[in-house]
PDB file of N, CA and C in Angstrom:
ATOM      1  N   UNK A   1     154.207  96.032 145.631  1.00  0.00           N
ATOM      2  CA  UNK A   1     154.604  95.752 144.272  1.00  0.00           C
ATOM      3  C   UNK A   1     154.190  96.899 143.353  1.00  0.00           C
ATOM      4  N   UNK A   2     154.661  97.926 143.767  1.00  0.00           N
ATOM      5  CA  UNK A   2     154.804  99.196 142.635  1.00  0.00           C
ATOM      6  C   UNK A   2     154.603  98.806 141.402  1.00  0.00           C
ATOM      7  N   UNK A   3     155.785  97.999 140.845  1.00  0.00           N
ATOM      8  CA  UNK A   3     156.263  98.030 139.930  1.00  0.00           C
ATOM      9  C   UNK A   3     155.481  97.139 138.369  1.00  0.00           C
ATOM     10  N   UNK A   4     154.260  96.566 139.345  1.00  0.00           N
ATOM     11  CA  UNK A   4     152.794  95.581 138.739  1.00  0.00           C
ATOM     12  C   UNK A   4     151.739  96.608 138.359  1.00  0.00           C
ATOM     13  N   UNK A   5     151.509  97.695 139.306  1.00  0.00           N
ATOM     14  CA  UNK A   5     150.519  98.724 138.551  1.00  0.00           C
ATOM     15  C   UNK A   5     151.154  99.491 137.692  1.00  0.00           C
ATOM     16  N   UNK A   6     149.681  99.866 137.077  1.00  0.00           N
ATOM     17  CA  UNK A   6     149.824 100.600 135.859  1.00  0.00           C
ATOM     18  C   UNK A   6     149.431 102.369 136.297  1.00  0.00           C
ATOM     19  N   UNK A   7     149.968 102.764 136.448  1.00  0.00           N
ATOM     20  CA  UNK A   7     150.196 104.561 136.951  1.00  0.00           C
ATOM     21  C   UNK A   7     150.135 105.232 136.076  1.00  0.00           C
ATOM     22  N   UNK A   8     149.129 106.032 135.718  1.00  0.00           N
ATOM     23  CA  UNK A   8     149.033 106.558 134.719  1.00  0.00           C
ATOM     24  C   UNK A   8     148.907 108.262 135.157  1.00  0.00           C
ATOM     25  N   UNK A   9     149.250 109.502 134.496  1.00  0.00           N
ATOM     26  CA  UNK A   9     148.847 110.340 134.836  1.00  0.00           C
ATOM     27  C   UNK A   9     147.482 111.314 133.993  1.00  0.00           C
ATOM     28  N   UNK A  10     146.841 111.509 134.427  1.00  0.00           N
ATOM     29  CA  UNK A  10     145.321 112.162 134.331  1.00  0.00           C
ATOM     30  C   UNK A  10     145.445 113.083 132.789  1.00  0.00           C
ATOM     31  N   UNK A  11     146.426 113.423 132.815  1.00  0.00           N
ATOM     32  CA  UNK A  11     146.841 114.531 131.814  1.00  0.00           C
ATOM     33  C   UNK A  11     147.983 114.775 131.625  1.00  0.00           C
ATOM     34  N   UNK A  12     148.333 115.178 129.958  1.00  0.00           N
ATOM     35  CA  UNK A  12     149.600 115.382 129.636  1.00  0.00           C
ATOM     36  C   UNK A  12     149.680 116.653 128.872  1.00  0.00           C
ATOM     37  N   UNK A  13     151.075 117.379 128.580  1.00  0.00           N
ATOM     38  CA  UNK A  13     150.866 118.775 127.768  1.00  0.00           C
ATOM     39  C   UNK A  13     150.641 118.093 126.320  1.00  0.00           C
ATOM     40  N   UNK A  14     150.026 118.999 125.909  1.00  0.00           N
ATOM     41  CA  UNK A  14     149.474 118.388 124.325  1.00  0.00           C
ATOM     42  C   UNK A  14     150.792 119.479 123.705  1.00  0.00           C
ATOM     43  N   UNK A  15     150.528 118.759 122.202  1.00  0.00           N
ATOM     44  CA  UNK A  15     151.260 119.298 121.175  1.00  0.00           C
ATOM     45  C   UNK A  15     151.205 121.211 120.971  1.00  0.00           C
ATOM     46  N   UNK A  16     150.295 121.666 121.311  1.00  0.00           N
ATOM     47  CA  UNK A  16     149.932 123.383 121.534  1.00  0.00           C
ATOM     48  C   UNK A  16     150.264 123.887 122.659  1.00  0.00           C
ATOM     49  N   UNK A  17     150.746 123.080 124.128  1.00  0.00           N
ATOM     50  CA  UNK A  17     151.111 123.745 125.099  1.00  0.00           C
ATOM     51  C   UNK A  17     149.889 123.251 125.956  1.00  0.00           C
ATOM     52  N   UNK A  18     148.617 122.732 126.072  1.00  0.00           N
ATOM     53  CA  UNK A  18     147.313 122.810 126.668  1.00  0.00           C
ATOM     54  C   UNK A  18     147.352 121.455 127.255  1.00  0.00           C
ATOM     55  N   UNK A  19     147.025 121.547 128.085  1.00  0.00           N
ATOM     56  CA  UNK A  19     146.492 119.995 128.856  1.00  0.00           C
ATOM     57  C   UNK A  19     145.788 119.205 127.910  1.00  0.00           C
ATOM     58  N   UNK A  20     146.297 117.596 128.216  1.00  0.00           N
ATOM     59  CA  UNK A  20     145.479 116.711 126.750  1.00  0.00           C
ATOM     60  C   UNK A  20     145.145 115.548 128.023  1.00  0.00           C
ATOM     61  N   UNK A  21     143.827 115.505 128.209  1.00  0.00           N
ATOM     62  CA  UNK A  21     143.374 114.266 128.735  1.00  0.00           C
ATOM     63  C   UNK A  21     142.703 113.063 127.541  1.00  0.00           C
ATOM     64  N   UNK A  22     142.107 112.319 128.444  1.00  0.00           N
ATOM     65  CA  UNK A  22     141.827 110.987 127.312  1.00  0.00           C
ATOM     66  C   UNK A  22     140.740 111.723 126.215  1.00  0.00           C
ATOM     67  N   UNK A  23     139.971 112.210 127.388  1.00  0.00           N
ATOM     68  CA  UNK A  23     138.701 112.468 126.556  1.00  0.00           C
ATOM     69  C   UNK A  23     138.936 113.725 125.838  1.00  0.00           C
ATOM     70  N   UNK A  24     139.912 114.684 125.546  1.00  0.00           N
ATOM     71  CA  UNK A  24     140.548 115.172 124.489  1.00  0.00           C
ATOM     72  C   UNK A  24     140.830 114.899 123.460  1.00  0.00           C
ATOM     73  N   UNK A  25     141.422 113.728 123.239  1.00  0.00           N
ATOM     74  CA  UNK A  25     142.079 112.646 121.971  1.00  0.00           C
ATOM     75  C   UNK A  25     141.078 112.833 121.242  1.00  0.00           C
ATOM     76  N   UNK A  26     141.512 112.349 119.963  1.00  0.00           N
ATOM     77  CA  UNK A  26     140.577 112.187 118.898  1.00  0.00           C
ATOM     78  C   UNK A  26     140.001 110.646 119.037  1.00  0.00           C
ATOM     79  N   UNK A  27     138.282 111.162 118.470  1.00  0.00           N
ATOM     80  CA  UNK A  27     137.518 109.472 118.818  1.00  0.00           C
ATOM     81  C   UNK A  27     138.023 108.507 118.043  1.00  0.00           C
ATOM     82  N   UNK A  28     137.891 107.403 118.351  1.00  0.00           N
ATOM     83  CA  UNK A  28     138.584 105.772 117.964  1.00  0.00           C
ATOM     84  C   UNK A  28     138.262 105.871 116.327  1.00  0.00           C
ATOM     85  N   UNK A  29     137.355 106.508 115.787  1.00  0.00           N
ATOM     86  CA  UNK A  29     136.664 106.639 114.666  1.00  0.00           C
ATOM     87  C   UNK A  29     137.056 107.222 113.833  1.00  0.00           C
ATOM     88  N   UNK A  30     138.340 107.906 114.108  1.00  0.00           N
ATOM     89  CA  UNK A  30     138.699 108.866 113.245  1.00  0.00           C
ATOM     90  C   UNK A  30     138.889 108.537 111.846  1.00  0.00           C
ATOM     91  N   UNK A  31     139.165 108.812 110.652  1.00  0.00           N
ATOM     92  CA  UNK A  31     139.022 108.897 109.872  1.00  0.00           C
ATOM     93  C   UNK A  31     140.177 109.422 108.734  1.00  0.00           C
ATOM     94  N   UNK A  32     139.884 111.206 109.013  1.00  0.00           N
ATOM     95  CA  UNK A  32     140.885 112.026 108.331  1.00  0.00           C
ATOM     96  C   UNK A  32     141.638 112.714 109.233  1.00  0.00           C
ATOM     97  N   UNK A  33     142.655 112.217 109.339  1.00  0.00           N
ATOM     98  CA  UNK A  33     144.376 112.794 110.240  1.00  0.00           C
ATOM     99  C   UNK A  33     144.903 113.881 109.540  1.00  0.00           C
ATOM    100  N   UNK A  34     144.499 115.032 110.703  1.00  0.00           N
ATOM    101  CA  UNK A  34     145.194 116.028 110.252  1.00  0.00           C
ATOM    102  C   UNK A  34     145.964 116.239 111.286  1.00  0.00           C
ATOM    103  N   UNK A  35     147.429 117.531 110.846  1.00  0.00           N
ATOM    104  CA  UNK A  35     148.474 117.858 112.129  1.00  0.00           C
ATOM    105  C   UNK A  35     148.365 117.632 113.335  1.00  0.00           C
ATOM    106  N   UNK A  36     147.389 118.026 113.884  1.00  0.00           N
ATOM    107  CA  UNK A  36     146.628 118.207 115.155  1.00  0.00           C
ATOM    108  C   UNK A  36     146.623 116.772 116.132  1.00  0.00           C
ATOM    109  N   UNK A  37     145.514 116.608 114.767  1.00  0.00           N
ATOM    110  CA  UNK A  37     144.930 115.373 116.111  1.00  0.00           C
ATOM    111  C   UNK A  37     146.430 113.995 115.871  1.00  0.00           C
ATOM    112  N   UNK A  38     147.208 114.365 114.640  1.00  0.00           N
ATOM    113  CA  UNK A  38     148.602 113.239 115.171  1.00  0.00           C
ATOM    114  C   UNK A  38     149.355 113.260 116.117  1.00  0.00           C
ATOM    115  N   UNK A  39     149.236 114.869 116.305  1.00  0.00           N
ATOM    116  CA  UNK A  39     150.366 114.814 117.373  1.00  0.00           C
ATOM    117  C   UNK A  39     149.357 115.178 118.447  1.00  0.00           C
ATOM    118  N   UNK A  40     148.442 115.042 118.518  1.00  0.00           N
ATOM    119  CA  UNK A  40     148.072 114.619 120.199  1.00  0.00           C
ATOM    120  C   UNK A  40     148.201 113.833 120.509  1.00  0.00           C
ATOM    121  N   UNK A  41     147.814 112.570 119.496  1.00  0.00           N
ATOM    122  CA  UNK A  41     148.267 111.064 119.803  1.00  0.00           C
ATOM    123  C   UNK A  41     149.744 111.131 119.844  1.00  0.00           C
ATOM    124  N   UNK A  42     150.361 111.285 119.676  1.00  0.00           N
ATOM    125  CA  UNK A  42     151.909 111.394 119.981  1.00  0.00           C
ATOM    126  C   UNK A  42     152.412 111.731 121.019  1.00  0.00           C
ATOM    127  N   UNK A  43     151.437 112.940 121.304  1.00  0.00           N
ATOM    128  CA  UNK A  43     151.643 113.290 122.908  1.00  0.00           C
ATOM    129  C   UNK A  43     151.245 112.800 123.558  1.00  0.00           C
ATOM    130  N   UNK A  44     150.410 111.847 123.538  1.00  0.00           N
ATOM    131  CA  UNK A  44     149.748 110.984 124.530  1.00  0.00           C
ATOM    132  C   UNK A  44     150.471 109.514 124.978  1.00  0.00           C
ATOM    133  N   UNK A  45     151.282 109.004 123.833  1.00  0.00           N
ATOM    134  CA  UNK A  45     151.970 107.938 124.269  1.00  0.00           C
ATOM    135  C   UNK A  45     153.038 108.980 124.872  1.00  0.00           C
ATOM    136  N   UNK A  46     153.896 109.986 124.436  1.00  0.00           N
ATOM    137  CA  UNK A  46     155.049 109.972 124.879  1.00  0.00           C
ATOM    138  C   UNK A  46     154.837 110.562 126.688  1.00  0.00           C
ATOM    139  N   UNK A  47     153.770 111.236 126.767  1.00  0.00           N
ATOM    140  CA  UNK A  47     153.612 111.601 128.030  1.00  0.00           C
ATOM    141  C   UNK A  47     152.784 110.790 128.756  1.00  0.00           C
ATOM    142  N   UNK A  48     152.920 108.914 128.324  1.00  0.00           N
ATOM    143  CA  UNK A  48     152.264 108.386 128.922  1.00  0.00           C
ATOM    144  C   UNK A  48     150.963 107.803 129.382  1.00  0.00           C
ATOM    145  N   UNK A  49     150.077 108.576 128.417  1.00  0.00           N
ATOM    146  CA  UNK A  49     148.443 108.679 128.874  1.00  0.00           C
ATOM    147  C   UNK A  49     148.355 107.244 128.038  1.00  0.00           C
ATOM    148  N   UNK A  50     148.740 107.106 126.736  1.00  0.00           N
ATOM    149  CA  UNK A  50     148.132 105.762 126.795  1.00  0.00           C
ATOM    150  C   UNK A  50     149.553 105.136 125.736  1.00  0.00           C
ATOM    151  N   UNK A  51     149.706 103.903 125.987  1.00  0.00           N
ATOM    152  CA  UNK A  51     150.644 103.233 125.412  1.00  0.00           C
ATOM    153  C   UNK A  51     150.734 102.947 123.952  1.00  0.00           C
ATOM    154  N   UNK A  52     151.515 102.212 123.226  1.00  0.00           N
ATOM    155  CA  UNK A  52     151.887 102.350 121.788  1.00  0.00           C
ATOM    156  C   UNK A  52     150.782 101.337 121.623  1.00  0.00           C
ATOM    157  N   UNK A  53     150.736 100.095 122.171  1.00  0.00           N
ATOM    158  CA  UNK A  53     149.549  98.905 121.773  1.00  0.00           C
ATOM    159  C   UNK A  53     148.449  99.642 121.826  1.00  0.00           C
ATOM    160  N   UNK A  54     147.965 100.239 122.542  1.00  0.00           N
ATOM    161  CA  UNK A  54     146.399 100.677 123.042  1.00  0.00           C
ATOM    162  C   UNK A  54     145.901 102.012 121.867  1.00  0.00           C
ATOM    163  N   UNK A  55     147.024 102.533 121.600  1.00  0.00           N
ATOM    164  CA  UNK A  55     146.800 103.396 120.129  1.00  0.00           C
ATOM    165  C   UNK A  55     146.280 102.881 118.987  1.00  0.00           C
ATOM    166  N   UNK A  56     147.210 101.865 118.798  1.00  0.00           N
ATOM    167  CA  UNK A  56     147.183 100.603 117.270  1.00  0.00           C
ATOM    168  C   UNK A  56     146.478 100.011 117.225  1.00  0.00           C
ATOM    169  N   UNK A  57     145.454  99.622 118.832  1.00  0.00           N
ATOM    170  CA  UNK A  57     144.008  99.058 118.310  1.00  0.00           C
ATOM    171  C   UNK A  57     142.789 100.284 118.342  1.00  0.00           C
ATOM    172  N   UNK A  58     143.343 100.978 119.205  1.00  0.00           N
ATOM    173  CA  UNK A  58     141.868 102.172 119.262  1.00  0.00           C
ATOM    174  C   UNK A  58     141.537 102.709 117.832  1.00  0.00           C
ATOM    175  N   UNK A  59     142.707 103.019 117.309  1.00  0.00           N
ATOM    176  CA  UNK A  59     142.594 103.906 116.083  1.00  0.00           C
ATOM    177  C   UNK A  59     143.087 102.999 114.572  1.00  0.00           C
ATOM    178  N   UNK A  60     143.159 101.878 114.626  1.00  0.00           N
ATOM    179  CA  UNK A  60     143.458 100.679 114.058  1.00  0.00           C
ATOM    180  C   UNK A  60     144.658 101.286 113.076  1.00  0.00           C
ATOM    181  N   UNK A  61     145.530 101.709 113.487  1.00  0.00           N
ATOM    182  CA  UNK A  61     147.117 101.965 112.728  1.00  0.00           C
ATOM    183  C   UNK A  61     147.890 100.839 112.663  1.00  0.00           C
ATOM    184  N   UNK A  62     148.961 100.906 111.746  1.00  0.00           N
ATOM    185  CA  UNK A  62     150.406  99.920 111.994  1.00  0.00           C
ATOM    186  C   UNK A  62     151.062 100.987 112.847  1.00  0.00           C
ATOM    187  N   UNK A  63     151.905  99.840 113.093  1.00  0.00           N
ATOM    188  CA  UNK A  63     153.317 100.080 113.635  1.00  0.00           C
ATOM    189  C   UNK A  63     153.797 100.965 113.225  1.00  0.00           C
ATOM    190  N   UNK A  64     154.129 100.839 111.909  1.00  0.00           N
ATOM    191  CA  UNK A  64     154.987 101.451 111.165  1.00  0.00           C
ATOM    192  C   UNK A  64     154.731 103.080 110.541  1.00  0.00           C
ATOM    193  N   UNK A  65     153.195 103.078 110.603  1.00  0.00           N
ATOM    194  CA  UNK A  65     152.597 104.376 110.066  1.00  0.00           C
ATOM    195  C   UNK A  65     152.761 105.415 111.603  1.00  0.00           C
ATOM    196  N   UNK A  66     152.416 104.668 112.925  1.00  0.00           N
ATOM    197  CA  UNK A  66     152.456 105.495 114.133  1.00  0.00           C
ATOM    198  C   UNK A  66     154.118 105.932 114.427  1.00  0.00           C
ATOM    199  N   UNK A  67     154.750 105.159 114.271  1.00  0.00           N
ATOM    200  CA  UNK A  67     156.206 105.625 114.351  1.00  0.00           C
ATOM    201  C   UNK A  67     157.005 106.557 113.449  1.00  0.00           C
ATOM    202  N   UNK A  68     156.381 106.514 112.221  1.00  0.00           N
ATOM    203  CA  UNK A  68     156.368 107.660 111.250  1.00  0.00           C
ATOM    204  C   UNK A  68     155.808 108.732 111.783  1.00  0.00           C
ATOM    205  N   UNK A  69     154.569 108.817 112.362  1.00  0.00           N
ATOM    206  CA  UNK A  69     154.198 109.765 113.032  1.00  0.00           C
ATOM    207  C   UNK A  69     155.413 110.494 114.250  1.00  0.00           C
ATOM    208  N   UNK A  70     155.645 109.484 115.370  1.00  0.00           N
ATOM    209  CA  UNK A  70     156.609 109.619 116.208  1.00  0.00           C
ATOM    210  C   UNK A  70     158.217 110.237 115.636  1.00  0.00           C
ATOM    211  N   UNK A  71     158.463 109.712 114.506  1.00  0.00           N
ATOM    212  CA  UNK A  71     159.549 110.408 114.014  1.00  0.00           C
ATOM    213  C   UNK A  71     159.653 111.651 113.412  1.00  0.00           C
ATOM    214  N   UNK A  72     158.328 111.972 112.594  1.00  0.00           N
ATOM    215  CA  UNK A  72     158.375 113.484 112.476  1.00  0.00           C
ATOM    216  C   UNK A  72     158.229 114.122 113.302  1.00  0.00           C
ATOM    217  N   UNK A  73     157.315 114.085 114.403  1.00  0.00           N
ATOM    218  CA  UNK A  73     157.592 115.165 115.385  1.00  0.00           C
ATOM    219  C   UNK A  73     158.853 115.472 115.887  1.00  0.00           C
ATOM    220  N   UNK A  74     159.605 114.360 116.057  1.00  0.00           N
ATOM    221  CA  UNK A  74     160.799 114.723 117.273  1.00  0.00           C
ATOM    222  C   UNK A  74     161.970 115.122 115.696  1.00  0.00           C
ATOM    223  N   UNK A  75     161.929 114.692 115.055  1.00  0.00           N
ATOM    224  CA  UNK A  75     162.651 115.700 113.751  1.00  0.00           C
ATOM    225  C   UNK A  75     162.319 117.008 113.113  1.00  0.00           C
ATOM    226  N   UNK A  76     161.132 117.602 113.428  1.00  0.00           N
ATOM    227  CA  UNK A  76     160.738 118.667 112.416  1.00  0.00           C
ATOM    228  C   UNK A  76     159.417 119.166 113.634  1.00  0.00           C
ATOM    229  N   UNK A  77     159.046 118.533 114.460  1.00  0.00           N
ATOM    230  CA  UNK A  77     157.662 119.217 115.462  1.00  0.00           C
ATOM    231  C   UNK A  77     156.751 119.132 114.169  1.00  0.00           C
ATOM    232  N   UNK A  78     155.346 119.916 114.878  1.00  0.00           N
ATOM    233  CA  UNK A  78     153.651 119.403 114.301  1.00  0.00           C
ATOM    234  C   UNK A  78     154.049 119.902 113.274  1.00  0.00           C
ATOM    235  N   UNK A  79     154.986 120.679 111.871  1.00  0.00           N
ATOM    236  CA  UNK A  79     155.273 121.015 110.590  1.00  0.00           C
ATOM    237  C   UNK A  79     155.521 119.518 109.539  1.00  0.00           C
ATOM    238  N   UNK A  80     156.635 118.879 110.191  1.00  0.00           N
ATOM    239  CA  UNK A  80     157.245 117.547 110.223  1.00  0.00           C
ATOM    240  C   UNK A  80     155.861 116.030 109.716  1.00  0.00           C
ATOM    241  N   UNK A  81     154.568 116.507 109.998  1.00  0.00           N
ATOM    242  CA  UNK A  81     153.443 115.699 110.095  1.00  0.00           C
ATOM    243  C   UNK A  81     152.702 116.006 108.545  1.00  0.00           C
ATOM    244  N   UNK A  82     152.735 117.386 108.675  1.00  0.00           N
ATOM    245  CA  UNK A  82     152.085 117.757 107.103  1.00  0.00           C
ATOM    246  C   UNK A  82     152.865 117.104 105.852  1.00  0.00           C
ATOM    247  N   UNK A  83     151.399 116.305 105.585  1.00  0.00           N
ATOM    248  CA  UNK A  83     151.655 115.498 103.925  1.00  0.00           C
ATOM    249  C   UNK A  83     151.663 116.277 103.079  1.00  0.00           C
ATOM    250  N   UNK A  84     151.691 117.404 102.890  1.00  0.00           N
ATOM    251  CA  UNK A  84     152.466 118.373 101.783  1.00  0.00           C
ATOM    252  C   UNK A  84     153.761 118.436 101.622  1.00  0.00           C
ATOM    253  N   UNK A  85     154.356 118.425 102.931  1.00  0.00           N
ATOM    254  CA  UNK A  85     156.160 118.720 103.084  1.00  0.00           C
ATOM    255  C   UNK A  85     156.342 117.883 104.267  1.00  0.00           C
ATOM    256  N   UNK A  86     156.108 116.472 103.638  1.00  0.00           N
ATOM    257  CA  UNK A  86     156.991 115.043 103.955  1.00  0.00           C
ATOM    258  C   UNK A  86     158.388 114.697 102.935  1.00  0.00           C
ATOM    259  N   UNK A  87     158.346 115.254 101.771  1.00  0.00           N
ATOM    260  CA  UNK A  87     159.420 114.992 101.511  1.00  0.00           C
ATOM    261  C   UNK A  87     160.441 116.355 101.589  1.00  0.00           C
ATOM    262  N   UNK A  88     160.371 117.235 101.912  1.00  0.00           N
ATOM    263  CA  UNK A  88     161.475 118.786 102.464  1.00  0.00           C
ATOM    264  C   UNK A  88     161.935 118.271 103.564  1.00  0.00           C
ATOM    265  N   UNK A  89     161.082 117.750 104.588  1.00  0.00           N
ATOM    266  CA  UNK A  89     161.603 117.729 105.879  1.00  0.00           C
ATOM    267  C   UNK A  89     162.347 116.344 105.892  1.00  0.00           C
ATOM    268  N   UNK A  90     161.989 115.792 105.087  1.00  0.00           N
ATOM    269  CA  UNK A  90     162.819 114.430 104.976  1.00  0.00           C
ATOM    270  C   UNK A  90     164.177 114.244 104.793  1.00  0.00           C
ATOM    271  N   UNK A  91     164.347 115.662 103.221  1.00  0.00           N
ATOM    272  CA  UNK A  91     165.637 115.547 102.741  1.00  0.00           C
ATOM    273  C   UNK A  91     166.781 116.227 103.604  1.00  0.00           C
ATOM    274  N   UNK A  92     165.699 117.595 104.219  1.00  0.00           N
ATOM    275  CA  UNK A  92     166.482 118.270 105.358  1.00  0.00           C
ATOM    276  C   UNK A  92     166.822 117.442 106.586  1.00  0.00           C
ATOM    277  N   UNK A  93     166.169 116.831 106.881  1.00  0.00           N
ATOM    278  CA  UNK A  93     167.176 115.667 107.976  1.00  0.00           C
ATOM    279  C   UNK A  93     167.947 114.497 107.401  1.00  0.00           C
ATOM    280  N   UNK A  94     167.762 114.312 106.321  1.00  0.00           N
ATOM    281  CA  UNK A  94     168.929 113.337 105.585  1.00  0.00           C
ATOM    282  C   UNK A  94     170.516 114.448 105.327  1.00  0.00           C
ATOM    283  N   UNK A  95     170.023 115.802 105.107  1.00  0.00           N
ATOM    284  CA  UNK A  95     171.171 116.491 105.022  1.00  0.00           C
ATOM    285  C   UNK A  95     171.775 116.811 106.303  1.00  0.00           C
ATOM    286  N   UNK A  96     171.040 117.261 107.501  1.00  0.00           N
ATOM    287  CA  UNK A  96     171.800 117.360 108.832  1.00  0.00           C
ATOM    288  C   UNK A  96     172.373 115.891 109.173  1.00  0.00           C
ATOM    289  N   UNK A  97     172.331 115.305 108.780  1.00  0.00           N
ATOM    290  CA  UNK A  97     172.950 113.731 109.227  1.00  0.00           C
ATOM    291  C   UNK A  97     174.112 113.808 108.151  1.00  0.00           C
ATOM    292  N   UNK A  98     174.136 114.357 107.025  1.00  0.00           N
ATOM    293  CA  UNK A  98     175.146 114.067 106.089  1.00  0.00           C
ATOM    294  C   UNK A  98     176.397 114.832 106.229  1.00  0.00           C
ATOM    295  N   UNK A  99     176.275 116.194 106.817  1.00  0.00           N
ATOM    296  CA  UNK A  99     176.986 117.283 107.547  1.00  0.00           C
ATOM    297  C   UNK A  99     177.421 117.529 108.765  1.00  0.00           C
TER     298      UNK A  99
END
């Protein structure tokens, strides 16, 4: 029954190109989110290391704030994350959708 375990792999490429294991991540404690440590967590669900639930309690996020996360990267990469130019990159993908 393969398909009952949970398979995880040891390590994933992080957001810089570098191997991101668990004990890489930023601690459960974090605090102040900068570029970096979002999109490691980003890289970590999408490459598997740890799932969307297990994020939202470690680091006590919503839903809705981690998927914001998840959507800037894959629209704009680790630029896309900076709360300076959340709204440029916003309008610039409201305009590639409008064109």
């Amino acid at each position: 029954m393969i398909e009952n375990q949970d398979i995880r792999p040891a390590q994933v490429i992080g957001p810089l190109g570098e191997p991101l294991t668990l004990a890489d991540l930023p601690s459960p404690g974090t605090k102040r989110w900068v570029v970096r440590r979002k999109a490691e967590v980003v890289a970590a669900v999408n490459g598997g290391l740890l799932s969307i639930d297990e994020v939202l309690e470690r680091y006590s996020l919503s839903l809705e704030e981690f998927a914001s996360w998840q959507r800037a990267v894959d629209r704009s990469g680790m630029q896309g994350l900076r709360v300076t130019r959340i709204q440029h990159y916003r309008d610039l993908y409201e305009r590639q959708l409008k064109y």
